[in-house]
GROMACS .gro file of C-alpha atoms in nm:
model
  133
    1UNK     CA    1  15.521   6.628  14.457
    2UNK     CA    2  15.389   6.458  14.167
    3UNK     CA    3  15.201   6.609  13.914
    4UNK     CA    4  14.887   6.454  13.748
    5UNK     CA    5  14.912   6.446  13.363
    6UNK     CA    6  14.694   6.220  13.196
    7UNK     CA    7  14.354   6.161  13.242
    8UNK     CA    8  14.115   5.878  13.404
    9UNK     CA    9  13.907   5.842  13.111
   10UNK     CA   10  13.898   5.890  12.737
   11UNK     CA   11  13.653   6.136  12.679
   12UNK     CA   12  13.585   6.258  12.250
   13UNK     CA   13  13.461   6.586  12.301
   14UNK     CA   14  13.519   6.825  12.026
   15UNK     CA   15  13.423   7.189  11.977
   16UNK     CA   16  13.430   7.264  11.645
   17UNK     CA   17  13.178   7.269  11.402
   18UNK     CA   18  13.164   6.854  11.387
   19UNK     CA   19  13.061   6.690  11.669
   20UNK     CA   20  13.104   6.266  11.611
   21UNK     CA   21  13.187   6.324  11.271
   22UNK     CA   22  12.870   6.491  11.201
   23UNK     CA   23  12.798   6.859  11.129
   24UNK     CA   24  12.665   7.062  11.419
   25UNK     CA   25  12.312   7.163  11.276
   26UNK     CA   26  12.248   7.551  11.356
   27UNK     CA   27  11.969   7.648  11.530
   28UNK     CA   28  11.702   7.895  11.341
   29UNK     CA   29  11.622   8.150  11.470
   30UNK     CA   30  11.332   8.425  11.377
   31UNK     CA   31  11.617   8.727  11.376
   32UNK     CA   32  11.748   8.520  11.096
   33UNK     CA   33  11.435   8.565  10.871
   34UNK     CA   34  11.367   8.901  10.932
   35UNK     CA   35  11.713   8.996  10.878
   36UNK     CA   36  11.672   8.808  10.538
   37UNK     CA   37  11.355   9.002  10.488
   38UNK     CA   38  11.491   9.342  10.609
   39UNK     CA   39  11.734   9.290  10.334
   40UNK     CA   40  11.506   9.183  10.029
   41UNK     CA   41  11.308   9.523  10.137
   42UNK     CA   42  11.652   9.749  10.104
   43UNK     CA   43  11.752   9.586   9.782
   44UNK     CA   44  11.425   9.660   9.621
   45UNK     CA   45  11.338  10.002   9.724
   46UNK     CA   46  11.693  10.087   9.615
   47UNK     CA   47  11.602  10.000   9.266
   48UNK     CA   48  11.303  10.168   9.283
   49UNK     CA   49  11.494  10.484   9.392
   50UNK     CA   50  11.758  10.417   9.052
   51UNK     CA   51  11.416  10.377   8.867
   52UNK     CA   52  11.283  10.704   8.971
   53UNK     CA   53  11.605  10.924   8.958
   54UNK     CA   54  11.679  10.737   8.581
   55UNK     CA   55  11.287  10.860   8.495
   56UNK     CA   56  11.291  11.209   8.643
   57UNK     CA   57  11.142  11.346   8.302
   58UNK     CA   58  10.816  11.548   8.357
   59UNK     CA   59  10.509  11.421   8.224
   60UNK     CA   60  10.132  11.504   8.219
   61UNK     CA   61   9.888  11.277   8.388
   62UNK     CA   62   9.555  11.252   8.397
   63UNK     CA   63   9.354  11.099   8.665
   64UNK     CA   64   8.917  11.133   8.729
   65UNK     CA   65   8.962  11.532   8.621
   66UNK     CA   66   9.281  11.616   8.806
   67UNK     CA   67   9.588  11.724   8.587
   68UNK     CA   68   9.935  11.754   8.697
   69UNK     CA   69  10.305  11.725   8.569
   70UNK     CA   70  10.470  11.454   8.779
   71UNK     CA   71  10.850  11.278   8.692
   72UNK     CA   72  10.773  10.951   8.453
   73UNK     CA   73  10.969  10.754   8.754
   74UNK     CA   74  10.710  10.861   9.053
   75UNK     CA   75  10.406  10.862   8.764
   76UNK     CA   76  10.458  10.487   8.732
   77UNK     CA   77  10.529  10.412   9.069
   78UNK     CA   78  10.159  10.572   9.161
   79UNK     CA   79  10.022  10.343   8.888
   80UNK     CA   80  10.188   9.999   9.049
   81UNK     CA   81  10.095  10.085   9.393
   82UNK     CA   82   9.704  10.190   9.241
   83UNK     CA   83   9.718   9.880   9.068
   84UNK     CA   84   9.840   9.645   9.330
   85UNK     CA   85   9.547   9.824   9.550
   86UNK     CA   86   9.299   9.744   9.338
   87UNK     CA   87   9.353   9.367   9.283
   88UNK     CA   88   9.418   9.357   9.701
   89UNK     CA   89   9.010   9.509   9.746
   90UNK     CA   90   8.922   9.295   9.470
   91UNK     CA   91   9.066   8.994   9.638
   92UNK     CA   92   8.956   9.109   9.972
   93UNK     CA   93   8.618   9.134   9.865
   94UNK     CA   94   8.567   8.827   9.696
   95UNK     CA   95   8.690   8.598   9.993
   96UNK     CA   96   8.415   8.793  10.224
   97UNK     CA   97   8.167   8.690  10.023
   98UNK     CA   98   8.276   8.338  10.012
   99UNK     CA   99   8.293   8.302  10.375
  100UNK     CA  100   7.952   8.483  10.415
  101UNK     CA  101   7.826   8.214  10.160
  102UNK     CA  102   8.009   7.937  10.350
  103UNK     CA  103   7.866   8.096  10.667
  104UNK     CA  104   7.508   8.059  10.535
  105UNK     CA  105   7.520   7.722  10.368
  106UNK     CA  106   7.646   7.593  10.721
  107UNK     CA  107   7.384   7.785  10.847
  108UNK     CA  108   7.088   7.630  10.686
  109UNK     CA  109   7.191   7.292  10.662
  110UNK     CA  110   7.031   7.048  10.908
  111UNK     CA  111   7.252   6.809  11.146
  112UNK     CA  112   7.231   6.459  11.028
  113UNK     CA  113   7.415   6.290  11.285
  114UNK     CA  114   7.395   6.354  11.644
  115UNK     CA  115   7.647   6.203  11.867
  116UNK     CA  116   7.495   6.109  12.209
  117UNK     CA  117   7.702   5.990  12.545
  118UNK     CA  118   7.509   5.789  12.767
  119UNK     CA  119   7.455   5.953  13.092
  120UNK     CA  120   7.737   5.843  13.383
  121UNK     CA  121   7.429   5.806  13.649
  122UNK     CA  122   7.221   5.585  13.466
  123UNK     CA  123   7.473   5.311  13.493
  124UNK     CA  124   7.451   5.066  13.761
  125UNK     CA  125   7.810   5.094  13.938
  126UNK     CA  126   7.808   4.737  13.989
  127UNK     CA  127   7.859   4.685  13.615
  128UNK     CA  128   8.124   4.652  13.408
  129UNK     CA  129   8.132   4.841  13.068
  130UNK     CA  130   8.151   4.607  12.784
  131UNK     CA  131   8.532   4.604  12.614
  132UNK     CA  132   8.660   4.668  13.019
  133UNK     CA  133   8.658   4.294  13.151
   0.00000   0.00000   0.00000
C-alpha cells in the first residue's frame, strides 16, 4: 500500500503573524478601550489616594458659615471636585442658552425657498419626462 506524501497543489498559507509578507492587522475591539480607560481611572485615583495619605494634616476650613477641621489632602480634593462642578453648570448653562437662541432665530426666520415636486397625476402617461428619451 502506498502512502500519499506530497501534495496536489502548492498552497502559501501561513499562520503566523504575517500573512503574504504583510503584517496581520488586529482587529479593535471596544474591550480594548475600556480596558485602556479602566486603567487610566486606577492609576489616577491611586495618586490621589498617595496625595491624601501624604496631606493627612488637619486644617480649618471655612465654607458659607460652616467650620470644620478636615486633612489638607481631602480639603483640596473637595475644592477640585467644587471647582470642576462649577465650570461643568457654567458650561452647561451657557450651551442651553445658545441652543434656545438658535432655537428662536430658526424660529422666526421666514422660508425663502420652497422646493415643490410636481404632482405624479397631472402628467399625461403618454409622455416622456424630459432628460428620459
Amino acid at each position: 500500500m502506498t502512502r500519499f506524501t506530497g501534495s496536489a497543489r502548492s498552497t502559501n498559507v501561513q499562520s503566523g503573524p504575517e500573512i503574504n509578507d504583510r503584517p496581520r492587522a488586529v482587529p479593535r475591539v471596544r474591550a480594548g478601550g475600556s480596558l485602556v480607560a479602566f486603567t487610566a481611572s486606577a492609576v489616577v485615583l491611586l495618586l490621589l489616594l498617595i496625595f491624601i495619605l501624604q496631606n493627612g494634616q488637619r486644617t480649618d476650613v471655612h465654607f458659607f458659615g460652616a467650620h470644620g477641621q478636615l486633612p489638607m489632602g481631602v480639603a483640596l480634593l473637595l475644592a477640585a471636585v467644587f471647582g470642576v462642578l462649577l465650570v461643568t453648570i457654567q458650561a452647561t448653562v451657557r450651551r442651553i442658552l445658545q441652543l434656545r437662541l438658535l432655537t428662536r432665530r430658526d424660529r422666526t426666520t421666514p422660508y425663502t425657498t420652497t422646493i415643490t415636486r410636481p404632482d405624479p397625476a397631472d402628467t399625461d402617461p403618454g409622455t416622456v419626462p424630459e432628460g428620459r428619451k
